[in-house]
Coordinates of C-alpha atoms and ligand atoms in Angstrom, one line a residue:
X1 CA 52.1 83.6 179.0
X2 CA 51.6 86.5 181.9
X3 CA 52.8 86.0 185.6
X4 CA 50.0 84.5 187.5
X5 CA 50.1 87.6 189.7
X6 CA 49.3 89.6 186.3
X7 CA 45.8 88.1 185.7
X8 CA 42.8 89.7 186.8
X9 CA 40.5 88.9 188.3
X10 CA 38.2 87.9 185.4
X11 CA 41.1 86.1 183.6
X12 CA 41.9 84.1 186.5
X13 CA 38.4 83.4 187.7
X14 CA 38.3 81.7 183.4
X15 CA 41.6 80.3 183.9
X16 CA 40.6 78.4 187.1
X17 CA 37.6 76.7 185.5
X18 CA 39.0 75.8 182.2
X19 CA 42.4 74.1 184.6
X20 CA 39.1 72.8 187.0
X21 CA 37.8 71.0 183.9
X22 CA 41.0 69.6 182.8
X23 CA 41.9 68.6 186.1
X24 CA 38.1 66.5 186.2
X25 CA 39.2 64.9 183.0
X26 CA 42.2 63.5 184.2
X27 CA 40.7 62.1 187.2
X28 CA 38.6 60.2 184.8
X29 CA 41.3 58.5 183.9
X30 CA 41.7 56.7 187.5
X31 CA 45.4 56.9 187.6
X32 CA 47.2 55.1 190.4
X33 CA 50.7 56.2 190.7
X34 CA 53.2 56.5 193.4
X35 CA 55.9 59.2 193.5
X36 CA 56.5 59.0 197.4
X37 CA 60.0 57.5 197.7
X38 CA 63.1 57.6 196.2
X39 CA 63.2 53.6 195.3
X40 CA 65.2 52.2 192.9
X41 CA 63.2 51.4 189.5
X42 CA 62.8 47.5 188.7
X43 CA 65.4 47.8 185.8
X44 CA 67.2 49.9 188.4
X45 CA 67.5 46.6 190.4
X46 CA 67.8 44.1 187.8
X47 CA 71.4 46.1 186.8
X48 CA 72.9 43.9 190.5
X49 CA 70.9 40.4 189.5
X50 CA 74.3 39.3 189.0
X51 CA 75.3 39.6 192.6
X52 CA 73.7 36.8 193.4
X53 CA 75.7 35.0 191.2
X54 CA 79.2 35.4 192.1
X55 CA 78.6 33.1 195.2
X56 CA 77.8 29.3 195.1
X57 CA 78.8 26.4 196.7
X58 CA 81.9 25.7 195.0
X59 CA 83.1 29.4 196.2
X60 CA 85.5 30.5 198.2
X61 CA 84.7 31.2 201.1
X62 CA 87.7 33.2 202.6
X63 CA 88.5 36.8 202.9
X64 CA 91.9 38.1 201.4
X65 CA 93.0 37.7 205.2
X66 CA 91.9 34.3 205.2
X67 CA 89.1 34.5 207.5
X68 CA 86.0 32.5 206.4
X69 CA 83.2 34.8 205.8
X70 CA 80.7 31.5 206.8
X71 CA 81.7 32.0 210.6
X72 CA 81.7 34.2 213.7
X73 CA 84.1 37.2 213.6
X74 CA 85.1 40.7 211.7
X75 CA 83.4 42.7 213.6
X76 CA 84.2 45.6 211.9
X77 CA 84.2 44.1 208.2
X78 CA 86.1 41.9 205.6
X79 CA 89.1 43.7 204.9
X80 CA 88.2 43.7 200.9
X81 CA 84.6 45.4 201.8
X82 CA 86.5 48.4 204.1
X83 CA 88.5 49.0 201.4
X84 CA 85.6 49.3 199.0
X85 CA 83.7 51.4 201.7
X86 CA 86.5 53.5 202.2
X87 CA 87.0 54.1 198.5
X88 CA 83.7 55.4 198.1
X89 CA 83.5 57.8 200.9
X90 CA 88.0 59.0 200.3
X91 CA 88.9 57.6 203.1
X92 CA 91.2 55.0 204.6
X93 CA 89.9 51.4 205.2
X94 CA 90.9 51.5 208.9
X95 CA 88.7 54.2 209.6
X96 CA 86.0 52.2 208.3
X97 CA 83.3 50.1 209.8
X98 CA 81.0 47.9 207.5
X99 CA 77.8 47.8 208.9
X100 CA 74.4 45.9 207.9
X101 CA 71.7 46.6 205.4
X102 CA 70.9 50.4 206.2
X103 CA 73.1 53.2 206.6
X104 CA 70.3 54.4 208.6
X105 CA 70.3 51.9 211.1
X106 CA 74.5 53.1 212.0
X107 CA 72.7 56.8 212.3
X108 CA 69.9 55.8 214.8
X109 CA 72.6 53.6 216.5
X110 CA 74.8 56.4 216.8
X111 CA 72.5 58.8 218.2
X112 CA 71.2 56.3 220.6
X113 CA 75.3 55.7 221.8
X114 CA 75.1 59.4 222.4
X115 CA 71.8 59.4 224.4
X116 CA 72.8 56.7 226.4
X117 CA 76.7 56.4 226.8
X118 CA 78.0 59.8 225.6
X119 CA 81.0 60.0 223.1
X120 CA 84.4 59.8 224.1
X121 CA 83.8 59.9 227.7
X122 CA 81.2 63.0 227.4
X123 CA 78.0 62.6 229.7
X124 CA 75.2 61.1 228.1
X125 CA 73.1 63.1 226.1
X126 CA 70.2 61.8 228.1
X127 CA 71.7 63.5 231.5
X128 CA 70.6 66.8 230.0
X129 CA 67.9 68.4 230.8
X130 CA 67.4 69.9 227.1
X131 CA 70.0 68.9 224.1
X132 CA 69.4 69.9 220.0
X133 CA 70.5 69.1 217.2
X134 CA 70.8 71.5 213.8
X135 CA 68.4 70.4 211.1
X136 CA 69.3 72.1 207.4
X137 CA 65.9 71.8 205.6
X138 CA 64.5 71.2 203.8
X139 CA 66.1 67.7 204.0
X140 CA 66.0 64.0 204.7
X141 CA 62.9 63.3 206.7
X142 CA 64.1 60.2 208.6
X143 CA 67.1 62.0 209.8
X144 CA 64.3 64.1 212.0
X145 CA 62.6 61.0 212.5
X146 CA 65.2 59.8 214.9
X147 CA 66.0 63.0 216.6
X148 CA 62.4 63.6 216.9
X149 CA 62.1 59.9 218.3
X150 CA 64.6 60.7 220.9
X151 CA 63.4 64.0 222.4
X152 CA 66.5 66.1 221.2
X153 CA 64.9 69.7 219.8
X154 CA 65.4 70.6 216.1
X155 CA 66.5 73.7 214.3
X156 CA 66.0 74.5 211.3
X157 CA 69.2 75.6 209.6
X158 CA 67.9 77.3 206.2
X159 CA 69.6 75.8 203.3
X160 CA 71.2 78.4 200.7
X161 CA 72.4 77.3 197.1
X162 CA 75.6 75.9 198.4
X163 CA 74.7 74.2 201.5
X164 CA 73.3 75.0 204.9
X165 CA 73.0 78.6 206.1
X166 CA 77.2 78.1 207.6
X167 CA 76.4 81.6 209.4
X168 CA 73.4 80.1 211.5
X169 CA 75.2 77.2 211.8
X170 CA 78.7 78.6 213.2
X171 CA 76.7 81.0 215.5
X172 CA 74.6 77.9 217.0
X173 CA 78.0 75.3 217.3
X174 CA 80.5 77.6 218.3
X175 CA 77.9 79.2 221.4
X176 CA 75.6 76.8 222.2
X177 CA 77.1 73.7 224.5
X178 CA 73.4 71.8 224.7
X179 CA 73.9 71.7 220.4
X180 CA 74.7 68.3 220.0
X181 CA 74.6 67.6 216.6
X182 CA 74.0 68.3 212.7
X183 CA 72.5 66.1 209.8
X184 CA 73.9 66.7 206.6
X185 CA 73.7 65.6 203.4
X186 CA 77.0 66.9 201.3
X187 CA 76.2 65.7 198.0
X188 CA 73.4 65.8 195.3
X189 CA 71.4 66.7 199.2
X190 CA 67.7 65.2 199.7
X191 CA 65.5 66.9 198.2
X192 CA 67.1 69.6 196.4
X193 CA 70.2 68.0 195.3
X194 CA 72.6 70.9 196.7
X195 CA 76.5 70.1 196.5
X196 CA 78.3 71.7 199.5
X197 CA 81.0 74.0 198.3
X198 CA 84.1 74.2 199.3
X199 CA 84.1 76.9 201.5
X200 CA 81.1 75.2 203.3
X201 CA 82.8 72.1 203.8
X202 CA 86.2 74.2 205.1
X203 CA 83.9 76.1 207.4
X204 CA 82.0 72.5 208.6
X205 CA 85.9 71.3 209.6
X206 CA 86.7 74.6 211.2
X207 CA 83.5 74.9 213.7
X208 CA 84.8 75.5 217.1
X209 CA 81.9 73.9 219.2
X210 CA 81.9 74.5 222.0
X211 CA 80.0 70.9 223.3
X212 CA 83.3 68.7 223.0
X213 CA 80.4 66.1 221.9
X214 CA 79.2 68.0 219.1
X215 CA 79.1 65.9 215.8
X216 CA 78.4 66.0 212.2
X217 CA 76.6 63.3 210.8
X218 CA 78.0 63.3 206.9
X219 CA 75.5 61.3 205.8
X220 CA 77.1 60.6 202.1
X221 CA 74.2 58.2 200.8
X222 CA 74.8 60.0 196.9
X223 CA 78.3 59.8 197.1
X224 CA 78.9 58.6 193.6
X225 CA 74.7 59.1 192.4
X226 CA 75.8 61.2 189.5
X227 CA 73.3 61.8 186.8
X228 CA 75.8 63.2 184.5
X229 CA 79.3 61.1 185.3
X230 CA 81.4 63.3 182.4
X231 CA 80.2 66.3 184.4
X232 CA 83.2 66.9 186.9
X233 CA 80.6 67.4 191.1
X234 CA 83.2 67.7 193.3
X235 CA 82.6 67.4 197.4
X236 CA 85.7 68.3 199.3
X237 CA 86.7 65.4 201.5
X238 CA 85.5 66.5 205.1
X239 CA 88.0 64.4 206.7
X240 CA 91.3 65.9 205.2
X241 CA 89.3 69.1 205.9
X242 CA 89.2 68.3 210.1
X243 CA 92.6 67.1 209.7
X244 CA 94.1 70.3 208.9
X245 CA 91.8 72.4 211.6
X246 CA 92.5 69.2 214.0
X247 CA 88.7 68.0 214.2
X248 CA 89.2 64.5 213.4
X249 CA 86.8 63.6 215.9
X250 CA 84.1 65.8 214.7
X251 CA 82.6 63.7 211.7
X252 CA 80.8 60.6 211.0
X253 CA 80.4 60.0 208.2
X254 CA 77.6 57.6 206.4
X255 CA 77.0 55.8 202.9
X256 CA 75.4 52.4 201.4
X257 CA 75.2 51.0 198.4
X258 CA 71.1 50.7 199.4
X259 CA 71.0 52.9 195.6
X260 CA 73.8 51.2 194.0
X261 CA 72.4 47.2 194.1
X262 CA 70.0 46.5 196.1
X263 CA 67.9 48.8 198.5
X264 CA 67.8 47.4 202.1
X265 CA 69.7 44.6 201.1
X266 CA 73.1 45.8 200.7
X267 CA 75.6 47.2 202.7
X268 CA 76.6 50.0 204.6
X269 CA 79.1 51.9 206.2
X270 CA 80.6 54.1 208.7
X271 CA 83.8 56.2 208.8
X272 CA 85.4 58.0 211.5
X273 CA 88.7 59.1 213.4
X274 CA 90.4 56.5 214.6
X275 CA 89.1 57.0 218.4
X276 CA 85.3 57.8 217.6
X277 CA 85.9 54.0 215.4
X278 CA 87.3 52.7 218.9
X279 CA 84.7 53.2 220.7
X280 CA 82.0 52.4 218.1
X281 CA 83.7 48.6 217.8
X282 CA 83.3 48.8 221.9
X283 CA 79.5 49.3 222.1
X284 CA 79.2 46.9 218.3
X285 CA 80.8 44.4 220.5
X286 CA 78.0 43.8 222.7
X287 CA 75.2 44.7 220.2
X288 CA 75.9 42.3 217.7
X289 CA 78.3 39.1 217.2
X290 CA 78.7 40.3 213.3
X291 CA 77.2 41.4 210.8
X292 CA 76.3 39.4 207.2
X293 CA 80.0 39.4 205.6
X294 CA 78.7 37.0 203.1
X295 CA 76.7 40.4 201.4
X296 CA 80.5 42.0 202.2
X297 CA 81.9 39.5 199.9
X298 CA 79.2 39.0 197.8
X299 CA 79.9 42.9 196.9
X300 CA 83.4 43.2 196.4
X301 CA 83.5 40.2 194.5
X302 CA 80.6 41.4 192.0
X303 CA 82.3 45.2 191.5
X304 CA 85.9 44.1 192.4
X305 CA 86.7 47.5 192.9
X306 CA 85.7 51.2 193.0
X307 CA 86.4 51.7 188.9
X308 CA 83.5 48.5 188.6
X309 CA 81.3 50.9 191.5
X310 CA 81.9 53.7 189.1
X311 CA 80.9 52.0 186.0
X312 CA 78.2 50.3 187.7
X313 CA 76.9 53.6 188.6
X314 CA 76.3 54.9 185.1
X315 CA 74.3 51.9 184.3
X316 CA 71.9 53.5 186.8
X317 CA 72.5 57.0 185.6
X318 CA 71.6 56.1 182.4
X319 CA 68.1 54.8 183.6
X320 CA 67.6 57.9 185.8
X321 CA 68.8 60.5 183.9
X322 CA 65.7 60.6 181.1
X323 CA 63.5 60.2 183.8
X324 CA 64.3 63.6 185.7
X325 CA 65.1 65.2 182.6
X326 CA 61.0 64.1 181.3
X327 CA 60.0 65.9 184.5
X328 CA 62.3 69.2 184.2
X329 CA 61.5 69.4 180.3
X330 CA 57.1 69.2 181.1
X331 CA 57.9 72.0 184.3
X332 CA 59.7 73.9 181.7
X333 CA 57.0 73.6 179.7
X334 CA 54.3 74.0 181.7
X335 CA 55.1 76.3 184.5
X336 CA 58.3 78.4 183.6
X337 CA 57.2 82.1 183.9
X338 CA 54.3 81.8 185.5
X339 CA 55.2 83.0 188.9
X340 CA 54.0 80.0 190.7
X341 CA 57.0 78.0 191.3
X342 CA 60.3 77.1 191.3
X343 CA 62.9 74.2 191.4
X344 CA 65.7 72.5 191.6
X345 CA 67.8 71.2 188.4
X346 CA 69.7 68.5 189.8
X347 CA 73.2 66.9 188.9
X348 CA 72.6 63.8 191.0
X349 CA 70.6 62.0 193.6
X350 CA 67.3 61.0 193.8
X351 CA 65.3 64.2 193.9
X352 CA 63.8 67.4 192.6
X353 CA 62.4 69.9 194.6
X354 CA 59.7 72.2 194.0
X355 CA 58.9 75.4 195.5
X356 CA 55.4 75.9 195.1
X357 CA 53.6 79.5 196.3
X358 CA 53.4 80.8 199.8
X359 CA 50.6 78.6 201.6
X360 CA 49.9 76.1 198.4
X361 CA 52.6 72.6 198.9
X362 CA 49.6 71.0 200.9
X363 CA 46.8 71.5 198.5
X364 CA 49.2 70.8 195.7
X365 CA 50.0 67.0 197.1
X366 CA 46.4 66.7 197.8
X367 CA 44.8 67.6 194.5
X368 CA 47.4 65.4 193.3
X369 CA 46.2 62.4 195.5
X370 CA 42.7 63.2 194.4
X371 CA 43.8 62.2 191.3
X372 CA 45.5 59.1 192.0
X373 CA 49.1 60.2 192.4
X374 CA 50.8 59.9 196.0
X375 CA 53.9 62.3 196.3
X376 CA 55.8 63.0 199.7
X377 CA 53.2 64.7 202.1
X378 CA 53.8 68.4 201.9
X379 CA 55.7 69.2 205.2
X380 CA 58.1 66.0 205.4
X381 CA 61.2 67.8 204.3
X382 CA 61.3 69.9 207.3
X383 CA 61.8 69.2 211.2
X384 CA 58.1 68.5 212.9
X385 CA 56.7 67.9 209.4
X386 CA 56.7 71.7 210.3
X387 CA 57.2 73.5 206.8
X388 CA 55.9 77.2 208.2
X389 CA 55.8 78.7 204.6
X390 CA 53.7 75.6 203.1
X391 CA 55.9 75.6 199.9
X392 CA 58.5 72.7 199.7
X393 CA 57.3 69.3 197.9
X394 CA 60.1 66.6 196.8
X395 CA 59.3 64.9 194.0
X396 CA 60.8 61.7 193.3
X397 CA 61.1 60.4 189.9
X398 CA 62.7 57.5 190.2
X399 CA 60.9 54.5 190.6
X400 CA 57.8 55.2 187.6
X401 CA 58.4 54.4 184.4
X402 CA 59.3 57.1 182.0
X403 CA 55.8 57.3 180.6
X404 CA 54.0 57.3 184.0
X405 CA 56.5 60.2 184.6
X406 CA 55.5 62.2 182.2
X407 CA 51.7 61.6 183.2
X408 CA 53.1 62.2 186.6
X409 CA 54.8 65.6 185.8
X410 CA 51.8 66.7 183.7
X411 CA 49.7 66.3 186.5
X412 CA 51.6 67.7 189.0
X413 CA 51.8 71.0 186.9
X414 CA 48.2 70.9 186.8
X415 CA 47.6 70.9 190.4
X416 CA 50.2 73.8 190.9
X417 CA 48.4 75.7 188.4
X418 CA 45.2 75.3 189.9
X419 CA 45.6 75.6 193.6
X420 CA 48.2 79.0 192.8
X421 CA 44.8 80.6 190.8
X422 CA 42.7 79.6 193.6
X423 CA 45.2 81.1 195.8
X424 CA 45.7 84.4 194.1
X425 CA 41.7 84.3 193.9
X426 CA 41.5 84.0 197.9
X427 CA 39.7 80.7 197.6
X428 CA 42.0 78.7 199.9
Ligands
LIG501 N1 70.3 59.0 203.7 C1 69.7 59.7 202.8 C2 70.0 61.2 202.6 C3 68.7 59.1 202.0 O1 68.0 59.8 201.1 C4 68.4 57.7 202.2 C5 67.4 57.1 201.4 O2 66.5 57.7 200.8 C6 69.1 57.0 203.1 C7 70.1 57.7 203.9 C8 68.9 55.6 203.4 O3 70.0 54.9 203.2 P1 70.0 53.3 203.7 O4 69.2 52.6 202.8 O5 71.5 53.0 203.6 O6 69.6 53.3 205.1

């Protein structure tokens, strides 16, 4: 098959009704599916049923330090759940905080503590008249929810094969003192599943900001989300990185196990140097008397330790891995060569992302929802829902079965194809 851009006219104008009457045939079929999110499949969540097993009322109810997990107290976590924490993220347990349900709720919390208090004895973010934060996109959309929420102005850092642009990044942090902040996501990223490389993460540790406030939010949520465990994805630890350059302070960093048992109901952590910890236990203290250490033990005592997370984890790859590879195999089939897209072959996470023409992501997610398929509006990747080219669109192949997958993907390809001829035919 010719480039798209190779067509003539005639051959286009032919190829655009023949896709037209496919496309009204498949509507026919009154599909109603939803590739939105990245949510965990049912048999994704059945693989933790036996969480809620390990506890009854004849258990024991103390932690390793004896503290009963029934009562007030441990603030900062059971000492068994920090270690687990602190084994996913490669870090040690006393620069770890176990929070609630959501990592995302430590991230808002932790940008509000900046707005209102400041870190570290900094002024509040708030006391400034103008503050930003960098944005690498296209990524994570409720990361620029909650800078969006709180006024602070996003940039959007380009993101290259290997990470964020570090050259915009380095000439922003190390110049600008109202730059306040960065949201990253190191590994298998969301949506296009980049792994920092090392000499991203080295130059991350050796930023020189110039706002003593200035911090990178690691957020680690597909830490250990591999799709292929035998395949060797390495992320350089960002902590033994800022040790060397002495930028301990510079980092939080954030994970869950929301994708590894139960989403929104499992639990989350924080870790950080040993002051940016201090003062986080300072402002918990008053926020909250605790939070649910019976999920903490619940947890530790179902996976025991980070080689029962690790195993655990290819239980889920096992379920994922067909279900991207369904999706990659019908683009493959469909679409390679054409000239109308590209995307992202990834080794872990949640995503793929798809790089449709110049001008054609929105048309694609609404030709798609015309016929019954929902997919992440076109636009939510990036900072404002702001995608200036029109071209990113995450898909999420998690949560549909494999056969409403491959429907899915069909589809999908469909629509590409159709809205790029109309495109090249000036019709939108
Ligand atoms: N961070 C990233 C990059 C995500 O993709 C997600 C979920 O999609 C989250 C955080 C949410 O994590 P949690 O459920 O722990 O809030």
């Amino acid at each position: 098959m010719k480039k798209y851009q190779e067509l003539t006219k005639e051959e286009l104008t032919e190829l655009r009704d023949e896709l037209n009457k496919e496309f009204e045939d498949t509507k026919k079929k009154g599909l109603s599916l939803d590739m939105s999110r990245g949510k965990p499949s049912p048999d994704q969540l059945d693989l933790s049923m036996g969480l809620l097993e390990v506890l009854n009322k004849d258990s024991d109810m103390h932690t390793e330090d004896g503290m009963d997990v029934r009562n007030y107290g441990g603030l900062e976590g059971i000492p068994e759940a920090r270690k687990l924490m602190a084994d996913i993220m490669g870090v040690k347990p006393e620069n770890v905080i176990v929070g609630g349900n959501a990592s995302l709720n430590i991230m808002y919390d932790t940008v509000s503590r900046g707005m209102m208090f400041g870190f570290l004895g900094n002024k509040p973010w708030k006391d400034y008249d103008n503050i930003k934060f960098l944005c690498p996109a296209p990524g994570y959309d409720r990361h620029f929810a909650i800078t969006e929420l709180f006024g602070i102005e996003m940039i959007t850092v380009p993101m290259k094969e290997d990470g964020p642009d570090m050259d915009v990044v380095e000439k922003y942090v190390n110049n600008d003192e109202t730059v306040k902040g960065i949201w990253c996501v190191p590994k298998y990223s969301n949506p296009q599943g980049v792994v920092y490389s090392d000499e991203v993460v080295k130059r991350f540790a050796a930023l020189k900001p110039v706002a003593p406030d200035f911090r990178i939010f690691w957020d680690n949520a597909y830490a250990i989300h591999d799709l292929y465990p035998d395949k060797n994805v390495e992320l350089l630890n960002i902590f033994e990185e800022c040790k060397k350059t002495g930028n301990e302070d510079l980092v939080f960093e954030l994970c869950s196990t929301s994708k590894v048992t139960f989403a929104g109901a499992g639990i989350s952590a924080v870790a950080a140097s040993e002051r940016n910890i201090a003062e986080m236990l300072k402002y918990l203290t008053i926020q909250t008397i605790g939070f649910d250490k019976t999920n903490q033990l619940r947890h530790v005592k179902y996976f025991k330790d980070i080689d029962g997370v690790h195993e655990h984890m290819k239980k889920h790859a096992d379920i994922l891995r067909p279900k991207f590879e369904v999706v990659l195999k019908i683009f493959d089939e469909e679409l390679e060569g054409l000239g109308i897209g590209t995307w992202t072959k990834p080794l872990g996470g949640y995503f793929i992302s798809f790089e449709a023409m110049e001008g054609c992501a929105k048309e694609i997610v609404k030709k798609c929802a015309d016929a019954g398929v929902k997919l992440t509006g076109a636009g939510a990747t990036f900072p404002y829902k702001k995608d200036e080219k029109d071209t990113n669109i995450r898909i999420a192949p998690s949560y549909p079965s494999a056969e409403e997958i491959a429907t899915t993907a069909k589809l999908f390809a469909l629509c590409v194809k159709l809205v790029s001829v109309e495109k090249l035919l000036g019709e939108i």
